mmCIF file of C-alpha atoms in Angstrom:
data_model
loop_
_atom_site.group_PDB
_atom_site.id
_atom_site.type_symbol
_atom_site.label_atom_id
_atom_site.label_comp_id
_atom_site.label_asym_id
_atom_site.label_seq_id
_atom_site.Cartn_x
_atom_site.Cartn_y
_atom_site.Cartn_z
ATOM 1 C CA MET A 1 89.968 34.149 136.947
ATOM 2 C CA ASP A 2 86.118 32.671 136.345
ATOM 3 C CA ILE A 3 84.235 33.352 133.340
ATOM 4 C CA SER A 4 82.411 36.595 134.743
ATOM 5 C CA ASP A 5 86.087 38.378 135.561
ATOM 6 C CA ARG A 6 86.583 37.801 131.777
ATOM 7 C CA ILE A 7 83.552 38.618 130.152
ATOM 8 C CA ALA A 8 83.879 42.035 132.783
ATOM 9 C CA ASP A 9 87.276 42.346 131.673
ATOM 10 C CA LEU A 10 85.984 42.912 127.873
ATOM 11 C CA ALA A 11 82.498 44.265 128.060
ATOM 12 C CA ALA A 12 83.977 47.639 130.359
ATOM 13 C CA PRO A 13 85.776 48.905 127.152
ATOM 14 C CA ALA A 14 83.061 48.049 124.647
ATOM 15 C CA ALA A 15 80.294 49.391 127.091
ATOM 16 C CA GLN A 16 82.666 52.530 127.285
ATOM 17 C CA GLU A 17 82.928 53.205 123.938
ATOM 18 C CA ALA A 18 79.152 53.640 124.261
ATOM 19 C CA GLY A 19 79.198 55.875 127.059
ATOM 20 C CA LEU A 20 78.197 53.685 129.172
ATOM 21 C CA VAL A 21 79.797 52.136 132.397
ATOM 22 C CA LEU A 22 79.981 48.654 133.152
ATOM 23 C CA ASP A 23 77.880 47.841 136.437
ATOM 24 C CA SER A 24 77.501 43.925 136.368
ATOM 25 C CA VAL A 25 77.499 40.936 135.159
ATOM 26 C CA THR A 26 75.884 37.195 135.665
ATOM 27 C CA VAL A 27 77.000 34.024 133.976
ATOM 28 C CA SER A 28 73.700 31.188 134.562
ATOM 29 C CA PRO A 29 72.903 28.260 132.363
ATOM 30 C CA ALA A 30 69.798 28.497 129.550
ATOM 31 C CA GLY A 31 69.453 25.212 128.493
ATOM 32 C CA LYS A 32 72.091 24.007 125.755
ATOM 33 C CA ARG A 33 73.610 28.069 126.148
ATOM 34 C CA SER A 34 74.736 30.124 128.682
ATOM 35 C CA ARG A 35 72.330 33.501 129.158
ATOM 36 C CA VAL A 36 75.172 36.346 129.536
ATOM 37 C CA THR A 37 73.627 39.005 131.404
ATOM 38 C CA VAL A 38 75.878 42.412 131.616
ATOM 39 C CA THR A 39 73.941 45.793 133.066
ATOM 40 C CA VAL A 40 75.442 48.316 132.331
ATOM 41 C CA ASP A 41 74.652 52.318 133.125
ATOM 42 C CA LEU A 42 75.325 56.183 132.591
ATOM 43 C CA PRO A 43 78.621 57.249 134.348
ATOM 44 C CA GLU A 44 77.847 58.302 137.910
ATOM 45 C CA THR A 45 78.294 61.708 136.983
ATOM 46 C CA GLU A 46 75.374 62.001 134.959
ATOM 47 C CA VAL A 47 71.655 62.090 135.850
ATOM 48 C CA GLY A 48 69.225 60.452 134.053
ATOM 49 C CA SER A 49 68.774 57.438 131.876
ATOM 50 C CA ALA A 50 70.330 55.423 130.055
ATOM 51 C CA ASP A 51 68.494 55.354 126.492
ATOM 52 C CA LEU A 52 67.702 53.076 124.191
ATOM 53 C CA ASP A 53 70.515 53.600 121.810
ATOM 54 C CA ARG A 54 73.692 53.423 123.844
ATOM 55 C CA VAL A 55 72.248 50.127 125.360
ATOM 56 C CA ALA A 56 72.199 48.997 121.992
ATOM 57 C CA ASP A 57 75.225 50.088 120.504
ATOM 58 C CA ALA A 58 76.924 48.781 123.650
ATOM 59 C CA SER A 59 75.177 45.452 123.262
ATOM 60 C CA ARG A 60 76.743 45.744 119.519
ATOM 61 C CA ALA A 61 80.524 46.748 121.155
ATOM 62 C CA ILE A 62 79.716 44.162 124.025
ATOM 63 C CA GLY A 63 78.851 41.152 121.344
ATOM 64 C CA ALA A 64 82.042 42.263 119.228
ATOM 65 C CA ALA A 65 84.663 41.665 121.812
ATOM 66 C CA LEU A 66 83.027 38.761 123.359
ATOM 67 C CA ASP A 67 82.764 37.552 119.872
ATOM 68 C CA ALA A 68 86.598 38.225 119.182
ATOM 69 C CA ALA A 69 87.990 36.897 121.778
ATOM 70 C CA ASN A 70 85.519 33.376 121.839
ATOM 71 C CA VAL A 71 84.522 34.132 125.321
ATOM 72 C CA PRO A 72 82.240 32.016 126.588
ATOM 73 C CA SER A 73 83.610 29.204 124.414
ATOM 74 C CA THR A 74 80.533 27.526 123.868
ATOM 75 C CA PRO A 75 76.605 29.572 122.401
ATOM 76 C CA TYR A 76 75.392 31.806 124.629
ATOM 77 C CA VAL A 77 72.572 34.519 124.782
ATOM 78 C CA LEU A 78 73.310 37.649 125.211
ATOM 79 C CA GLU A 79 71.645 40.061 127.413
ATOM 80 C CA VAL A 80 72.266 43.667 127.787
ATOM 81 C CA SER A 81 70.035 45.902 130.542
ATOM 82 C CA THR A 82 70.184 48.670 132.424
ATOM 83 C CA PRO A 83 69.484 48.168 136.136
ATOM 84 C CA GLY A 84 66.561 49.605 136.624
ATOM 85 C CA THR A 85 64.976 51.397 139.243
ATOM 86 C CA ASP A 86 64.300 48.448 141.294
ATOM 87 C CA ARG A 87 67.805 47.956 142.210
ATOM 88 C CA PRO A 88 68.848 48.265 145.458
ATOM 89 C CA LEU A 89 70.549 51.500 146.542
ATOM 90 C CA THR A 90 73.916 49.763 147.963
ATOM 91 C CA GLU A 91 77.350 51.646 146.725
ATOM 92 C CA ARG A 92 77.820 55.943 146.555
ATOM 93 C CA ARG A 93 77.745 55.471 142.668
ATOM 94 C CA HIS A 94 73.934 53.870 142.824
ATOM 95 C CA PHE A 95 73.164 57.628 145.082
ATOM 96 C CA LEU A 96 75.026 59.812 142.514
ATOM 97 C CA ARG A 97 72.971 58.406 140.058
ATOM 98 C CA ALA A 98 69.836 58.817 142.322
ATOM 99 C CA ARG A 99 70.398 61.998 142.139
ATOM 100 C CA THR A 100 66.569 63.786 141.336
ATOM 101 C CA ARG A 101 65.430 60.811 142.604
ATOM 102 C CA LEU A 102 62.395 59.721 145.748
ATOM 103 C CA VAL A 103 64.685 58.171 147.662
ATOM 104 C CA GLU A 104 63.556 55.405 150.372
ATOM 105 C CA LEU A 105 66.159 55.089 152.902
ATOM 106 C CA ALA A 106 66.117 52.956 155.738
ATOM 107 C CA LEU A 107 68.132 54.016 159.241
ATOM 108 C CA ASP A 108 68.293 52.193 162.286
ATOM 109 C CA GLY A 109 64.750 52.317 163.143
ATOM 110 C CA GLU A 110 64.181 55.022 161.016
ATOM 111 C CA VAL A 111 62.772 55.544 157.397
ATOM 112 C CA VAL A 112 63.215 58.788 155.737
ATOM 113 C CA THR A 113 61.277 59.289 152.134
ATOM 114 C CA GLY A 114 62.632 62.498 150.385
ATOM 115 C CA ARG A 115 64.104 64.114 147.173
ATOM 116 C CA LEU A 116 68.493 63.025 147.107
ATOM 117 C CA ILE A 117 70.053 66.595 145.426
ATOM 118 C CA ASP A 118 73.536 65.430 146.399
ATOM 119 C CA VAL A 119 76.469 63.030 147.771
ATOM 120 C CA GLU A 120 78.577 65.531 149.714
ATOM 121 C CA GLY A 121 81.489 63.603 150.973
ATOM 122 C CA ASP A 122 79.799 60.572 152.808
ATOM 123 C CA SER A 123 76.546 61.910 153.177
ATOM 124 C CA LEU A 124 73.571 62.015 151.014
ATOM 125 C CA VAL A 125 71.425 65.244 150.895
ATOM 126 C CA LEU A 126 68.116 64.857 151.241
ATOM 127 C CA ASP A 127 64.795 67.578 150.679
ATOM 128 C CA VAL A 128 62.213 65.641 153.100
ATOM 129 C CA ASP A 129 59.349 67.875 152.654
ATOM 130 C CA GLY A 130 60.565 70.939 151.577
ATOM 131 C CA GLU A 131 63.227 70.860 154.818
ATOM 132 C CA ARG A 132 67.239 69.730 154.145
ATOM 133 C CA ARG A 133 68.757 66.710 155.741
ATOM 134 C CA GLU A 134 72.223 65.516 155.724
ATOM 135 C CA VAL A 135 72.124 61.225 156.128
ATOM 136 C CA ALA A 136 76.094 59.816 156.482
ATOM 137 C CA LEU A 137 76.501 57.037 154.195
ATOM 138 C CA GLY A 138 77.515 55.068 156.736
ATOM 139 C CA SER A 139 74.249 55.007 158.574
ATOM 140 C CA VAL A 140 71.661 53.169 155.745
ATOM 141 C CA THR A 141 70.916 49.574 156.134
ATOM 142 C CA ALA A 142 68.864 49.694 153.161
ATOM 143 C CA ALA A 143 67.510 51.923 150.270
ATOM 144 C CA SER A 144 65.943 52.462 147.076
ATOM 145 C CA ILE A 145 64.031 54.470 144.332
ATOM 146 C CA VAL A 146 60.423 55.183 144.965
ATOM 147 C CA VAL A 147 59.098 54.591 141.762
ATOM 148 C CA GLU A 148 57.152 58.091 140.889
ATOM 149 C CA LEU A 149 53.710 57.948 138.286
ATOM 150 C CA LYS A 150 53.987 61.537 137.951
ATOM 151 C CA ARG A 151 56.372 63.643 138.609
ATOM 152 C CA LEU A 152 56.559 67.040 138.077
ATOM 153 C CA ASP A 153 60.112 68.404 137.147
#
């Protein structure tokens, strides 16, 4: 088991205590220390963004879990954050978290931009210019959230 997997095993329950789920762990050199970057997110059933208080709670719990287990055993800097809007949407759970957001999907020879309404089975349900459109998740070659500077709910 490598260090990232060991950290993930310790960080996942700590993130869950704060009502978040573990998204990823990366470990990289940072001078004489290691940089441990832990990405957390809301559960796929929730819409919105993780607030700073929950991320701070997760950071404290993850740091305490790593320290208690002495993992990593060398000095490290812990960074806990959310994925951000620039994360590519590559897994079904990413699309579930992106519900209500404007997304851009690359399909075979076509780019579709629309508001993601829901994920039903293996299909994405979008509102494209006021019309409902279903897109098979398997036909998406690339996808991302379109950052909206002003959004009316």
